[in-house]
mmCIF file of C-alpha atoms and ligand atoms in Angstrom:
data_model
loop_
_atom_site.group_PDB
_atom_site.id
_atom_site.type_symbol
_atom_site.label_atom_id
_atom_site.label_comp_id
_atom_site.label_asym_id
_atom_site.label_seq_id
_atom_site.Cartn_x
_atom_site.Cartn_y
_atom_site.Cartn_z
ATOM 1 C CA MET A 1 -0.217 0.135 -0.162
ATOM 2 C CA LEU A 2 3.232 2.316 0.947
ATOM 3 C CA GLU A 3 4.436 1.286 -2.559
ATOM 4 C CA SER A 4 3.397 4.482 -5.058
ATOM 5 C CA VAL A 5 4.161 6.354 -1.784
ATOM 6 C CA LEU A 6 8.187 4.968 -1.437
ATOM 7 C CA GLN A 7 8.416 5.164 -5.808
ATOM 8 C CA ALA A 8 7.325 8.986 -5.394
ATOM 9 C CA PHE A 9 10.313 9.445 -3.342
ATOM 10 C CA GLY A 10 12.765 7.041 -5.856
ATOM 11 C CA LEU A 11 12.569 4.146 -3.486
ATOM 12 C CA THR A 12 12.053 1.784 -5.875
ATOM 13 C CA ASP A 13 14.376 -1.157 -4.516
ATOM 14 C CA GLU A 14 12.093 -4.472 -4.605
ATOM 15 C CA PHE A 15 13.779 -5.951 -1.371
ATOM 16 C CA GLN A 16 12.323 -3.218 0.913
ATOM 17 C CA LYS A 17 11.516 -3.500 4.606
ATOM 18 C CA VAL A 18 9.079 -1.093 5.834
ATOM 19 C CA GLU A 19 8.470 -1.341 9.932
ATOM 20 C CA THR A 20 6.379 0.823 12.133
ATOM 21 C CA PHE A 21 8.702 2.937 14.172
ATOM 22 C CA GLY A 22 8.468 4.974 17.494
ATOM 23 C CA SER A 23 5.495 5.605 19.803
ATOM 24 C CA GLY A 24 3.905 8.737 18.283
ATOM 25 C CA LEU A 25 0.268 9.635 18.936
ATOM 26 C CA ILE A 26 -0.698 11.692 16.315
ATOM 27 C CA ASN A 27 1.427 10.785 13.179
ATOM 28 C CA HIS A 28 2.084 7.231 11.405
ATOM 29 C CA THR A 29 5.784 6.567 11.234
ATOM 30 C CA TRP A 30 7.621 3.684 9.575
ATOM 31 C CA LYS A 31 11.566 2.853 9.097
ATOM 32 C CA VAL A 32 12.165 1.808 5.835
ATOM 33 C CA THR A 33 15.372 0.213 4.176
ATOM 34 C CA ALA A 34 15.711 0.558 0.556
ATOM 35 C CA ASN A 35 18.536 0.809 -1.778
ATOM 36 C CA GLY A 36 20.897 -0.217 1.235
ATOM 37 C CA ARG A 37 19.791 2.627 2.777
ATOM 38 C CA GLU A 38 17.636 3.786 6.149
ATOM 39 C CA TYR A 39 14.635 6.015 6.125
ATOM 40 C CA ILE A 40 12.048 7.302 8.037
ATOM 41 C CA LEU A 41 8.793 7.952 6.833
ATOM 42 C CA GLN A 42 5.607 9.777 8.171
ATOM 43 C CA ARG A 43 2.330 10.259 7.075
ATOM 44 C CA ILE A 44 0.970 13.413 8.452
ATOM 45 C CA ASN A 45 -2.603 13.169 10.593
ATOM 46 C CA GLN A 46 -4.579 15.598 8.853
ATOM 47 C CA ILE A 47 -6.831 15.918 11.103
ATOM 48 C CA VAL A 48 -4.906 17.479 13.501
ATOM 49 C CA PHE A 49 -2.340 19.064 11.056
ATOM 50 C CA ASN A 50 -5.080 20.702 8.584
ATOM 51 C CA ASP A 51 -2.426 22.270 6.667
ATOM 52 C CA PRO A 52 0.787 19.906 6.107
ATOM 53 C CA GLU A 53 2.426 22.083 3.456
ATOM 54 C CA ALA A 54 2.946 24.555 6.596
ATOM 55 C CA ILE A 55 5.052 21.863 7.952
ATOM 56 C CA ALA A 56 7.077 21.602 4.857
ATOM 57 C CA PHE A 57 6.803 25.165 4.546
ATOM 58 C CA ASN A 58 9.248 25.360 7.654
ATOM 59 C CA ILE A 59 11.125 22.905 7.721
ATOM 60 C CA ASN A 60 12.464 24.276 4.442
ATOM 61 C CA LEU A 61 12.697 27.883 5.951
ATOM 62 C CA VAL A 62 14.870 26.807 8.950
ATOM 63 C CA ALA A 63 17.105 24.428 6.662
ATOM 64 C CA GLU A 64 18.351 27.259 4.338
ATOM 65 C CA TYR A 65 18.666 29.238 7.363
ATOM 66 C CA LEU A 66 20.794 27.073 9.307
ATOM 67 C CA LYS A 67 22.449 26.491 6.016
ATOM 68 C CA ALA A 68 23.167 29.700 5.521
ATOM 69 C CA ASN A 69 23.996 30.776 9.170
ATOM 70 C CA HIS A 70 24.900 27.807 10.601
ATOM 71 C CA PRO A 71 26.382 25.317 8.300
ATOM 72 C CA ASN A 72 27.881 23.248 11.006
ATOM 73 C CA TYR A 73 24.694 21.986 12.943
ATOM 74 C CA SER A 74 23.550 18.674 12.151
ATOM 75 C CA PHE A 75 20.001 19.497 10.755
ATOM 76 C CA ILE A 76 18.474 16.399 8.883
ATOM 77 C CA ALA A 77 16.867 17.957 5.718
ATOM 78 C CA PRO A 78 13.815 16.243 4.582
ATOM 79 C CA VAL A 79 14.188 13.934 1.205
ATOM 80 C CA ALA A 80 12.653 15.636 -1.868
ATOM 81 C CA THR A 81 10.382 13.436 -4.291
ATOM 82 C CA ALA A 82 11.336 13.378 -8.133
ATOM 83 C CA GLY A 83 8.855 16.255 -8.669
ATOM 84 C CA GLY A 84 11.633 18.518 -6.093
ATOM 85 C CA SER A 85 8.661 18.387 -3.255
ATOM 86 C CA THR A 86 9.560 17.360 0.230
ATOM 87 C CA MET A 87 6.207 16.770 0.446
ATOM 88 C CA TYR A 88 4.132 13.879 -0.882
ATOM 89 C CA TYR A 89 0.355 13.798 -1.612
ATOM 90 C CA SER A 90 -1.605 11.330 -2.983
ATOM 91 C CA ARG A 91 -5.661 11.344 -2.410
ATOM 92 C CA LYS A 92 -6.064 7.977 -1.298
ATOM 93 C CA GLU A 93 -2.599 7.751 0.833
ATOM 94 C CA GLY A 94 -2.934 11.267 1.872
ATOM 95 C CA PHE A 95 0.414 13.736 3.366
ATOM 96 C CA PHE A 96 3.894 11.893 3.477
ATOM 97 C CA ARG A 97 7.283 13.116 4.123
ATOM 98 C CA LEU A 98 10.662 11.200 3.876
ATOM 99 C CA PHE A 99 14.282 11.749 6.089
ATOM 100 C CA PRO A 100 17.569 9.766 6.297
ATOM 101 C CA PHE A 101 18.031 7.937 8.982
ATOM 102 C CA VAL A 102 20.976 9.146 10.611
ATOM 103 C CA LYS A 103 23.501 6.465 10.660
ATOM 104 C CA GLY A 104 25.043 5.669 14.161
ATOM 105 C CA SER A 105 21.764 8.081 16.201
ATOM 106 C CA PHE A 106 20.141 6.651 18.557
ATOM 107 C CA SER A 107 16.660 7.571 19.745
ATOM 108 C CA LYS A 108 15.468 6.939 23.216
ATOM 109 C CA ASP A 109 12.348 6.340 24.669
ATOM 110 C CA VAL A 110 13.147 6.973 28.273
ATOM 111 C CA VAL A 111 15.428 9.574 29.971
ATOM 112 C CA GLN A 112 17.549 6.867 32.019
ATOM 113 C CA THR A 113 20.056 9.165 33.545
ATOM 114 C CA PRO A 114 20.443 13.210 34.397
ATOM 115 C CA GLY A 115 23.072 12.913 31.749
ATOM 116 C CA GLN A 116 21.089 12.452 29.238
ATOM 117 C CA ALA A 117 18.124 14.717 30.330
ATOM 118 C CA PHE A 118 21.514 17.246 30.476
ATOM 119 C CA GLU A 119 22.141 16.680 26.819
ATOM 120 C CA ALA A 120 18.352 16.910 25.400
ATOM 121 C CA ALA A 121 17.925 20.118 27.174
ATOM 122 C CA ALA A 122 21.256 21.378 25.818
ATOM 123 C CA GLN A 123 19.677 20.347 22.334
ATOM 124 C CA PHE A 124 16.410 21.757 22.107
ATOM 125 C CA GLY A 125 17.980 25.170 24.082
ATOM 126 C CA GLN A 126 20.645 25.248 21.416
ATOM 127 C CA PHE A 127 17.957 25.003 18.426
ATOM 128 C CA THR A 128 16.199 27.594 19.809
ATOM 129 C CA LYS A 129 19.401 29.734 20.143
ATOM 130 C CA LEU A 130 20.722 29.164 16.603
ATOM 131 C CA LEU A 131 17.088 30.374 15.399
ATOM 132 C CA CYS A 132 16.995 33.326 17.517
ATOM 133 C CA LYS A 133 18.037 35.813 14.861
ATOM 134 C CA LEU A 134 15.228 34.125 12.000
ATOM 135 C CA ASP A 135 12.171 36.748 12.461
ATOM 136 C CA ILE A 136 9.466 34.213 13.573
ATOM 137 C CA HIS A 137 6.710 35.852 11.906
ATOM 138 C CA GLN A 138 7.961 34.275 8.612
ATOM 139 C CA LEU A 139 7.113 30.800 10.199
ATOM 140 C CA LYS A 140 3.878 29.207 9.549
ATOM 141 C CA ILE A 141 1.651 27.871 12.438
ATOM 142 C CA THR A 142 0.750 24.728 11.756
ATOM 143 C CA ILE A 143 -1.424 24.194 14.871
ATOM 144 C CA PRO A 144 -2.997 27.221 15.744
ATOM 145 C CA ALA A 145 -3.263 28.044 19.247
ATOM 146 C CA PHE A 146 -1.474 24.831 20.068
ATOM 147 C CA HIS A 147 -0.057 25.481 23.880
ATOM 148 C CA ASP A 148 -2.417 28.017 24.453
ATOM 149 C CA LEU A 149 -3.665 27.509 27.759
ATOM 150 C CA THR A 150 -6.475 29.713 28.014
ATOM 151 C CA LEU A 151 -8.095 28.156 25.301
ATOM 152 C CA ARG A 152 -7.170 24.259 26.549
ATOM 153 C CA TYR A 153 -8.998 25.888 29.753
ATOM 154 C CA ARG A 154 -12.036 27.079 27.914
ATOM 155 C CA GLN A 155 -12.032 23.697 25.877
ATOM 156 C CA PHE A 156 -12.469 21.663 29.031
ATOM 157 C CA LEU A 157 -15.486 23.758 30.615
ATOM 158 C CA THR A 158 -17.121 23.268 27.287
ATOM 159 C CA ALA A 159 -16.674 19.319 27.296
ATOM 160 C CA LEU A 160 -17.832 19.527 30.578
ATOM 161 C CA GLU A 161 -21.345 20.899 29.428
ATOM 162 C CA ASN A 162 -21.392 19.083 26.341
ATOM 163 C CA GLY A 163 -19.699 16.151 27.093
ATOM 164 C CA ASN A 164 -20.209 12.443 27.918
ATOM 165 C CA GLN A 165 -22.743 12.538 30.811
ATOM 166 C CA GLN A 166 -21.297 9.560 32.148
ATOM 167 C CA ARG A 167 -17.874 10.172 32.060
ATOM 168 C CA ILE A 168 -18.147 13.616 33.354
ATOM 169 C CA GLN A 169 -20.022 11.720 36.348
ATOM 170 C CA GLU A 170 -17.100 9.285 36.809
ATOM 171 C CA SER A 171 -14.393 11.986 36.617
ATOM 172 C CA THR A 172 -15.928 14.355 39.145
ATOM 173 C CA GLU A 173 -12.695 13.850 41.491
ATOM 174 C CA LEU A 174 -10.736 14.598 38.641
ATOM 175 C CA ILE A 175 -12.345 17.463 37.213
ATOM 176 C CA ASP A 176 -12.823 19.291 40.935
ATOM 177 C CA LYS A 177 -8.709 18.685 40.892
ATOM 178 C CA LEU A 178 -8.341 20.598 37.831
ATOM 179 C CA VAL A 179 -10.406 23.380 38.455
ATOM 180 C CA ALA A 180 -8.505 23.893 41.786
ATOM 181 C CA HIS A 181 -5.451 24.308 39.788
ATOM 182 C CA ALA A 182 -6.804 26.894 37.622
ATOM 183 C CA ASP A 183 -4.339 29.808 38.935
ATOM 184 C CA ILE A 184 -2.200 27.956 36.900
ATOM 185 C CA VAL A 185 -4.018 29.648 33.562
ATOM 186 C CA GLU A 186 -4.207 32.784 35.227
ATOM 187 C CA GLU A 187 -0.463 32.996 35.406
ATOM 188 C CA TYR A 188 -0.555 32.008 31.785
ATOM 189 C CA ASN A 189 -2.751 35.251 31.370
ATOM 190 C CA ARG A 190 -0.317 37.330 32.970
ATOM 191 C CA ILE A 191 2.686 35.972 30.584
ATOM 192 C CA GLN A 192 0.791 36.449 27.549
ATOM 193 C CA THR A 193 0.659 40.665 28.312
ATOM 194 C CA ASP A 194 4.231 40.620 29.783
ATOM 195 C CA ALA A 195 6.642 42.021 27.124
ATOM 196 C CA SER A 196 9.519 40.063 28.758
ATOM 197 C CA PHE A 197 8.210 36.980 28.153
ATOM 198 C CA LYS A 198 9.651 36.294 24.359
ATOM 199 C CA LEU A 199 8.022 34.700 21.231
ATOM 200 C CA ARG A 200 10.899 32.320 19.981
ATOM 201 C CA VAL A 201 11.286 29.653 17.383
ATOM 202 C CA THR A 202 9.912 26.768 20.037
ATOM 203 C CA HIS A 203 9.777 22.893 19.454
ATOM 204 C CA HIS A 204 6.793 22.204 21.392
ATOM 205 C CA ASP A 205 7.056 18.132 21.841
ATOM 206 C CA THR A 206 10.098 17.994 23.435
ATOM 207 C CA LYS A 207 9.857 14.391 24.864
ATOM 208 C CA ILE A 208 12.991 12.598 24.749
ATOM 209 C CA SER A 209 12.732 10.564 21.589
ATOM 210 C CA ASN A 210 13.032 13.796 19.802
ATOM 211 C CA VAL A 211 16.591 13.819 20.269
ATOM 212 C CA LEU A 212 19.185 11.908 18.506
ATOM 213 C CA PHE A 213 22.235 10.723 20.223
ATOM 214 C CA ASP A 214 25.357 9.170 19.271
ATOM 215 C CA ALA A 215 26.945 6.132 20.792
ATOM 216 C CA GLN A 216 28.762 8.188 23.488
ATOM 217 C CA GLU A 217 25.197 9.582 24.236
ATOM 218 C CA LYS A 218 25.938 12.962 23.370
ATOM 219 C CA GLY A 219 22.913 14.818 21.691
ATOM 220 C CA LEU A 220 23.355 15.140 17.760
ATOM 221 C CA CYS A 221 20.810 17.034 17.085
ATOM 222 C CA VAL A 222 16.055 17.161 17.560
ATOM 223 C CA ILE A 223 13.879 15.611 15.344
ATOM 224 C CA ASP A 224 10.445 15.981 14.386
ATOM 225 C CA LEU A 225 9.683 19.540 13.472
ATOM 226 C CA ASP A 226 5.983 19.321 13.073
ATOM 227 C CA THR A 227 4.772 21.997 15.510
ATOM 228 C CA LEU A 228 7.945 24.206 15.261
ATOM 229 C CA MET A 229 6.311 27.639 15.671
ATOM 230 C CA PRO A 230 6.626 30.833 17.552
ATOM 231 C CA GLY A 231 6.332 29.995 21.410
ATOM 232 C CA TYR A 232 7.203 30.497 24.893
ATOM 233 C CA PHE A 233 10.311 29.000 26.146
ATOM 234 C CA ILE A 234 8.054 27.128 28.834
ATOM 235 C CA SER A 235 6.511 24.919 26.566
ATOM 236 C CA ASP A 236 9.740 23.166 25.825
ATOM 237 C CA VAL A 237 11.252 23.425 29.033
ATOM 238 C CA GLY A 238 7.937 22.528 30.450
ATOM 239 C CA ASP A 239 7.655 19.271 28.056
ATOM 240 C CA MET A 240 10.917 18.258 29.261
ATOM 241 C CA MET A 241 9.846 18.408 32.504
ATOM 242 C CA ARG A 242 6.749 16.757 31.888
ATOM 243 C CA THR A 243 8.531 13.847 30.394
ATOM 244 C CA TYR A 244 11.729 13.575 31.782
ATOM 245 C CA LEU A 245 11.357 14.307 35.737
ATOM 246 C CA SER A 246 9.418 10.752 36.281
ATOM 247 C CA PRO A 247 10.959 7.569 35.732
ATOM 248 C CA VAL A 248 7.520 6.263 34.339
ATOM 249 C CA SER A 249 5.654 8.176 31.439
ATOM 250 C CA GLU A 250 2.189 9.230 31.041
ATOM 251 C CA GLU A 251 1.124 5.968 30.253
ATOM 252 C CA GLU A 252 1.990 4.685 33.713
ATOM 253 C CA GLN A 253 -1.465 3.184 35.471
ATOM 254 C CA ASP A 254 0.273 2.497 39.055
ATOM 255 C CA PHE A 255 0.577 5.900 39.968
ATOM 256 C CA SER A 256 2.801 5.232 42.943
ATOM 257 C CA LYS A 257 5.799 4.707 40.442
ATOM 258 C CA ILE A 258 5.396 8.243 39.708
ATOM 259 C CA GLU A 259 8.122 10.383 40.811
ATOM 260 C CA VAL A 260 9.980 14.159 40.478
ATOM 261 C CA ARG A 261 13.427 13.255 40.471
ATOM 262 C CA VAL A 262 15.581 16.563 41.791
ATOM 263 C CA ASP A 263 18.524 15.746 39.959
ATOM 264 C CA PHE A 264 17.091 15.161 36.637
ATOM 265 C CA TYR A 265 14.763 18.707 37.314
ATOM 266 C CA LYS A 266 18.832 20.412 37.537
ATOM 267 C CA ALA A 267 19.802 18.551 34.536
ATOM 268 C CA ILE A 268 17.252 20.485 32.577
ATOM 269 C CA VAL A 269 17.903 23.567 33.880
ATOM 270 C CA ARG A 270 21.814 23.287 33.561
ATOM 271 C CA GLY A 271 21.325 22.073 29.765
ATOM 272 C CA TYR A 272 18.737 24.569 28.858
ATOM 273 C CA PHE A 273 20.636 27.460 30.644
ATOM 274 C CA ASN A 274 23.927 26.180 29.151
ATOM 275 C CA GLU A 275 22.394 27.531 25.682
ATOM 276 C CA MET A 276 20.007 29.830 26.400
ATOM 277 C CA ASN A 277 20.879 31.921 29.266
ATOM 278 C CA GLY A 278 22.278 34.923 27.507
ATOM 279 C CA GLU A 279 18.745 35.042 25.485
ATOM 280 C CA LEU A 280 16.549 34.642 28.713
ATOM 281 C CA THR A 281 15.300 37.686 30.185
ATOM 282 C CA GLU A 282 15.758 37.703 33.899
ATOM 283 C CA THR A 283 11.730 37.190 34.343
ATOM 284 C CA GLU A 284 11.828 34.087 32.184
ATOM 285 C CA LYS A 285 14.274 32.966 34.203
ATOM 286 C CA HIS A 286 12.326 33.254 37.315
ATOM 287 C CA SER A 287 9.591 31.013 35.385
ATOM 288 C CA PHE A 288 11.628 27.599 35.228
ATOM 289 C CA PHE A 289 9.373 26.245 37.724
ATOM 290 C CA TYR A 290 5.959 27.377 36.308
ATOM 291 C CA ALA A 291 6.920 25.849 33.062
ATOM 292 C CA GLY A 292 6.700 22.488 34.351
ATOM 293 C CA LYS A 293 3.008 23.120 36.090
ATOM 294 C CA PHE A 294 2.060 24.565 32.633
ATOM 295 C CA MET A 295 2.837 22.027 30.716
ATOM 296 C CA ILE A 296 1.600 19.034 32.716
ATOM 297 C CA TYR A 297 -1.489 20.971 33.882
ATOM 298 C CA MET A 298 -2.041 21.354 29.710
ATOM 299 C CA GLN A 299 -1.654 17.711 29.166
ATOM 300 C CA ALA A 300 -3.959 16.782 32.171
ATOM 301 C CA MET A 301 -6.348 19.005 30.687
ATOM 302 C CA ARG A 302 -5.739 17.448 27.077
ATOM 303 C CA PHE A 303 -6.015 14.277 28.070
ATOM 304 C CA LEU A 304 -9.259 14.391 30.136
ATOM 305 C CA THR A 305 -10.916 16.791 27.990
ATOM 306 C CA ASP A 306 -10.543 14.563 25.087
ATOM 307 C CA TYR A 307 -12.041 11.830 27.455
ATOM 308 C CA LEU A 308 -14.942 13.416 28.053
ATOM 309 C CA ASN A 309 -15.353 14.209 24.574
ATOM 310 C CA ASP A 310 -15.385 10.305 23.805
ATOM 311 C CA ASP A 311 -11.788 10.213 22.405
ATOM 312 C CA VAL A 312 -11.607 12.166 19.321
ATOM 313 C CA TYR A 313 -7.991 12.877 19.483
ATOM 314 C CA TYR A 314 -6.019 10.940 21.357
ATOM 315 C CA ASP A 315 -5.375 7.164 20.530
ATOM 316 C CA ALA A 316 -7.258 5.156 23.475
ATOM 317 C CA LYS A 317 -6.048 1.428 23.796
ATOM 318 C CA TYR A 318 -8.906 0.849 26.320
ATOM 319 C CA PRO A 319 -12.167 2.744 27.479
ATOM 320 C CA ALA A 320 -10.938 4.685 30.063
ATOM 321 C CA HIS A 321 -7.519 5.120 28.746
ATOM 322 C CA ASN A 322 -7.341 9.010 28.407
ATOM 323 C CA PHE A 323 -8.982 9.218 31.950
ATOM 324 C CA THR A 324 -5.996 7.011 33.243
ATOM 325 C CA ARG A 325 -3.366 9.418 31.465
ATOM 326 C CA ALA A 326 -4.825 12.501 32.837
ATOM 327 C CA GLY A 327 -4.922 11.386 36.455
ATOM 328 C CA ASN A 328 -1.169 9.935 35.734
ATOM 329 C CA GLN A 329 -0.488 13.610 34.660
ATOM 330 C CA LEU A 330 -2.407 15.037 37.486
ATOM 331 C CA VAL A 331 -0.447 12.992 40.228
ATOM 332 C CA LEU A 332 2.998 14.126 38.364
ATOM 333 C CA LEU A 333 1.388 17.881 38.774
ATOM 334 C CA GLU A 334 1.462 17.675 42.071
ATOM 335 C CA LYS A 335 5.166 15.728 42.930
ATOM 336 C CA LEU A 336 6.295 18.483 41.326
ATOM 337 C CA ILE A 337 3.771 21.650 43.430
ATOM 338 C CA ALA A 338 5.258 19.523 46.515
ATOM 339 C CA LYS A 339 8.483 20.339 45.701
ATOM 340 C CA GLU A 340 7.792 24.061 44.710
ATOM 341 C CA GLU A 341 9.948 25.462 47.684
ATOM 342 C CA GLU A 342 12.953 22.843 46.449
ATOM 343 C CA LEU A 343 13.026 23.683 43.112
ATOM 344 C CA ALA A 344 11.667 27.084 42.314
ATOM 345 C CA LEU A 345 15.255 28.754 43.050
ATOM 346 C CA VAL A 346 17.479 25.984 41.580
ATOM 347 C CA PRO A 347 18.149 28.364 38.494
ATOM 348 C CA GLU A 348 20.168 30.795 41.572
ATOM 349 C CA GLY A 349 21.127 28.182 42.860
ATOM 350 C CA LEU A 350 23.009 26.897 40.242
ATOM 351 C CA PHE A 351 25.318 29.720 39.047
HETATM 352 C C1 LIG B 401 1.019 14.245 20.980
HETATM 353 O O1 LIG B 401 2.160 12.208 18.587
HETATM 354 P P1 LIG B 401 2.948 12.355 19.375
HETATM 355 O O2 LIG B 401 3.108 11.733 20.576
HETATM 356 O O3 LIG B 401 4.378 13.320 19.049
HETATM 357 C C2 LIG B 401 0.813 15.498 21.064
HETATM 358 C C3 LIG B 401 1.316 16.396 21.893
HETATM 359 C C4 LIG B 401 1.327 15.764 23.594
HETATM 360 C C5 LIG B 401 1.572 14.096 23.221
HETATM 361 C C6 LIG B 401 1.216 13.169 24.577
HETATM 362 C C7 LIG B 401 -0.026 17.612 17.967
HETATM 363 O O4 LIG B 401 2.272 14.450 20.638
HETATM 364 O O5 LIG B 401 0.915 17.635 22.315
HETATM 365 O O6 LIG B 401 2.333 15.830 24.424
HETATM 366 O O7 LIG B 401 1.144 13.684 22.163
HETATM 367 N N1 LIG B 401 0.895 16.066 19.811
HETATM 368 C C8 LIG B 401 0.035 16.747 19.092
HETATM 369 O O8 LIG B 401 1.959 12.111 24.491
HETATM 370 O O9 LIG B 401 -1.058 17.463 19.793
HETATM 371 MG MG1 LIG B 402 5.519 15.338 18.059
#
């Protein structure tokens, strides 16, 4: 079924191997071996990304910019079709793009050591830093209001009115807990009117599997640029906290395993600061801890909203999947908040 797609990219080898790859919830990804080389093929989820060409546009823009200004950065440029386009579209199959698989590179699904957290944070920090002179207005918005917490909160309130009544009733405890943390939304409203919070080129999906490492565990580069858009640094740093602090992921059903590891927190701050220290304003530096609350709270809300709306967005493998994911993220939020006094001062304590 993918044959015509592979052919469009010039992969005609009859011995090619195609296997499902990675664990993303939105796009479908395959690893392809053909013509003696390895590639990553991805089909864009068109329900989530209404304008897949905008993704291709942004990636090409950034590729050109880095080539001209930072030629040593190992940016993974997409492979073009015979027609010269980096996005292939077929009415039957949808939108696809192909990347070379970087030889000798490794991706990880879980952060095992503070050193890995440091490397990843440095990679995302470096990426934003290298692009800080690129005019952000040139970038297209691939998902409007993606990390707009005010909007996410409104969508949650709408789900409470129009969602699945039975699910709403069964979720009372989680709903009340989310509402009780609405001060996190108020802080976001304040940030939006604060000129010392800068819009920068932001990755918006900084989980560990979006960093490539070499065999010595050094970060090589970041991947998955679908949600590359103007944004606040709290999105990137916050999503690292959401996904690196705990030894278990959002999928864990045994909430007693959820933890906030202080040494991993410090590693994220150090790694990101190493690159971005000179770019961040003082106000931003004081919002590191808030970044974690912001992203974990938003993800808890997105999972619960989707559960109340009968799982229209996130793939649910069992009926209460999104309910459990939301509960998991709320526990993580509470564990983070419990360490507020200890962690909020970390940037000053480190330098
Ligand atoms: C989605 O598909 P994936 O795993 O890269 C989502 C992120 C969430 C994440 C939660 C476009 O990312 O925002 O943090 O699931 N991406 C989109 O697992 O909604
Ligand atoms: Mg992604």
